Amino acid sequence: MTTDDILYSIQNLSVEYETRLGAVRAVDNVTFDIKKGEVLGLVGESGCGKSTMGKALLRMIEPPGRIISGNLLFDDIDLMDLNDAKMREYRGNRIGMIFQDPMTSLNPVQNISDHLTEAMLTHELYGNEKDARKNAEELIDRMGIRPERIDDYPHQLSGGMRQRVMIALGLALNADLIIADEATTSLDVIVEAQFLDLLRKLRDEFDLTIILITHNIGVVAELADRVAVMYAGRIAELGNVYDVFGEAMHPYSQGLMQSVPNIRLEEGDSLYKMAGEPPNLLQPPAGCRYHPRCPQVMDICSREVPSFRAGKKDHYVSCWLYEDHPGQSANPSGGTP
Ligand code: ADP
Ligand code: MG
C-alpha cells in the first residue's frame, strides 16, 4: 500500500476522561490508517471506546475528556495542529459525523427542508434551492419519511424519524469521510437496509470514505471492506472483513463472532455468550486487557502488552498467541499497562 491510498492516519492516539475516581483512558495509544474510499467497520462491546474514538477523529472530545496525545494526519495535515476555527472547517466540510442521538444536532427552529437544503447548498452539491429541495425530498423519501413532511419541525417528528433526518443530513454533506456512530441502531430492519444501500451508493458516487461504528456485526458484514475490533480502548484486530470474520485471530474477535445470531448457527445450537464483561477502564488489567476473560490465556498475557502486528497481508492482531517467542519480551506498542 502506498501512502496515496491513505486518507487518514491515526498515530498513537490516547484519550482520557478525568473523573472523581481518576483518569479513564478510553482510547489507549491506538495507531491505524483509514484508506481512501473504504468502509471501515469499528466493532466491540459497549464501553470499549468506539464513540470516544469516533469523536476524537473529529477533535470533538469535550471536558472532562481530552486527547492527551497523538497525531491525526488527515490528507497529510495534522488536525492536532489546527486552531479551533480551522478545525470547524474540517468538521462538516471534510469530515461529517452522524450520531446516535439526533437531538444533539438538529436545530429546533429549522424544519427538515431548511436543514437539508442548507447543508446541500453550503456544500455546493446542488446548483440551486429548488434542486436541493427536490433532492432533500428524495432523500427523506428513501429514509422512509413521506416527502410532504419536509416542512415539519424536529419536535413534530417521532424519535425514529428525527434519527432518519440526521442520517439524511449526514448523507447530504459531501464530506470525504463520514463517521457514523450507531446510526442504524434505532432503525427498523427495512429502513436500515435502505440506509445501507444508500450509503453504498453514495460511497460509489461521491468516493466517500466511511467509518461505521456499531455493535451490530451484521451491519459491518453487510457494508464494510475492513473491520477493526476494539477492546478496552485498544484495537485487538484489524483486517479485511472476510479475513477477520472468516478467520478471526484474536480470541476476543472469535468470541464476538460466536455471540452473533445467524452466523454459522445451526438449528438447535444455543447462542454462545462470552463470559465476563469489558474491564473498568479506571483500572484496566495489566498486559493484554482481554486476558482475564481469555480462554487461551498464557502467563505472559497478564504481564506484557502484545504488539499490534501484521500477520498475513494486512491482517493485524495484538495477541501473544501470534508472537514468535511468547516467553521472551517483545517490544510492547500497545501503551501503558
Ligand atoms: P463505546 O462507544 O464503545 O460504548 P465509549 O467511547 O462511549 O465506548 O466509552 C469508553 C469508556 O469511556 C467507557 O469506560 C466510558 O465509561 C468512558 N466514558 C465515556 N464518556 C465519558 C465521560 N463523559 N466521562 C467519563 N467517562 C466517560
Ligand atoms: Mg458508543
CSV table of C-alpha atoms and ligand atoms in Angstrom, one decimal, residues 15-19 22 24-27 42-55 61-65 100 181-182 213 215 230 232-233 279-282, ligand 1:
chain,number,residue,atom,x,y,z
A,15,VAL,CA,-7.9,9.9,25.1
A,16,GLU,CA,-8.7,10.3,28.8
A,17,TYR,CA,-11.7,11.3,30.8
A,18,GLU,CA,-11.0,12.9,34.1
A,19,THR,CA,-13.3,11.6,36.8
A,22,GLY,CA,-9.2,9.1,38.5
A,24,VAL,CA,-10.4,6.8,32.5
A,25,ARG,CA,-8.3,6.1,29.4
A,26,ALA,CA,-10.9,5.3,26.8
A,27,VAL,CA,-8.5,5.2,23.9
A,42,LEU,CA,-15.4,-0.4,14.1
A,43,VAL,CA,-16.9,-3.0,16.4
A,44,GLY,CA,-16.6,-4.1,20.0
A,45,GLU,CA,-18.8,-4.4,23.1
A,46,SER,CA,-20.3,-1.4,24.7
A,47,GLY,CA,-17.8,0.7,26.8
A,48,CYS,CA,-14.7,-0.3,24.6
A,49,GLY,CA,-14.1,3.3,23.4
A,50,LYS,CA,-15.7,3.2,20.0
A,51,SER,CA,-17.6,6.5,20.4
A,52,THR,CA,-14.7,8.2,22.0
A,53,MET,CA,-12.5,7.2,19.1
A,54,GLY,CA,-15.1,8.5,16.6
A,55,LYS,CA,-15.3,11.9,18.3
A,61,ILE,CA,-14.0,15.3,22.7
A,62,GLU,CA,-15.5,17.5,25.4
A,63,PRO,CA,-14.4,18.0,29.0
A,64,PRO,CA,-13.9,16.1,31.2
A,65,GLY,CA,-12.4,14.3,28.3
A,100,GLN,CA,-26.9,8.1,17.7
A,181,ASP,CA,-21.8,6.1,15.3
A,182,GLU,CA,-24.6,3.6,15.8
A,213,ILE,CA,-19.2,2.4,14.4
A,215,HIS,CA,-22.1,-3.1,18.0
A,230,MET,CA,-11.8,-2.7,19.6
A,232,ALA,CA,-10.9,-1.9,26.3
A,233,GLY,CA,-9.5,1.2,24.5
A,279,PRO,CA,-13.0,-4.1,32.3
A,280,ASN,CA,-13.5,-0.8,34.1
A,281,LEU,CA,-11.1,1.5,32.3
A,282,LEU,CA,-10.2,3.3,35.6
B,1,ADP,P1,-18.4,2.7,23.3
B,1,ADP,O1,-18.8,3.7,22.3
B,1,ADP,O2,-17.5,1.6,22.8
B,1,ADP,O3,-19.5,2.1,24.1
B,1,ADP,P2,-17.3,4.9,24.8
B,1,ADP,O4,-16.4,5.6,24.0
B,1,ADP,O5,-18.7,5.5,24.9
B,1,ADP,O6,-17.5,3.4,24.4
B,1,ADP,O7,-16.8,4.8,26.3
B,1,ADP,C1,-15.5,4.3,26.6
B,1,ADP,C2,-15.1,4.5,28.0
B,1,ADP,O8,-15.0,5.9,28.3
B,1,ADP,C3,-16.1,3.9,29.0
B,1,ADP,O9,-15.4,3.3,30.1
B,1,ADP,C4,-16.9,5.1,29.5
B,1,ADP,O10,-17.4,4.9,30.8
B,1,ADP,C5,-15.9,6.2,29.4
B,1,ADP,N1,-16.5,7.5,29.2
B,1,ADP,C6,-17.2,7.9,28.0
B,1,ADP,N2,-17.6,9.1,28.1
B,1,ADP,C7,-17.2,9.6,29.4
B,1,ADP,C8,-17.4,10.8,30.1
B,1,ADP,N3,-18.0,11.9,29.5
B,1,ADP,N4,-16.9,10.9,31.3
B,1,ADP,C9,-16.2,9.8,31.9
B,1,ADP,N5,-16.1,8.6,31.3
B,1,ADP,C10,-16.6,8.5,30.0
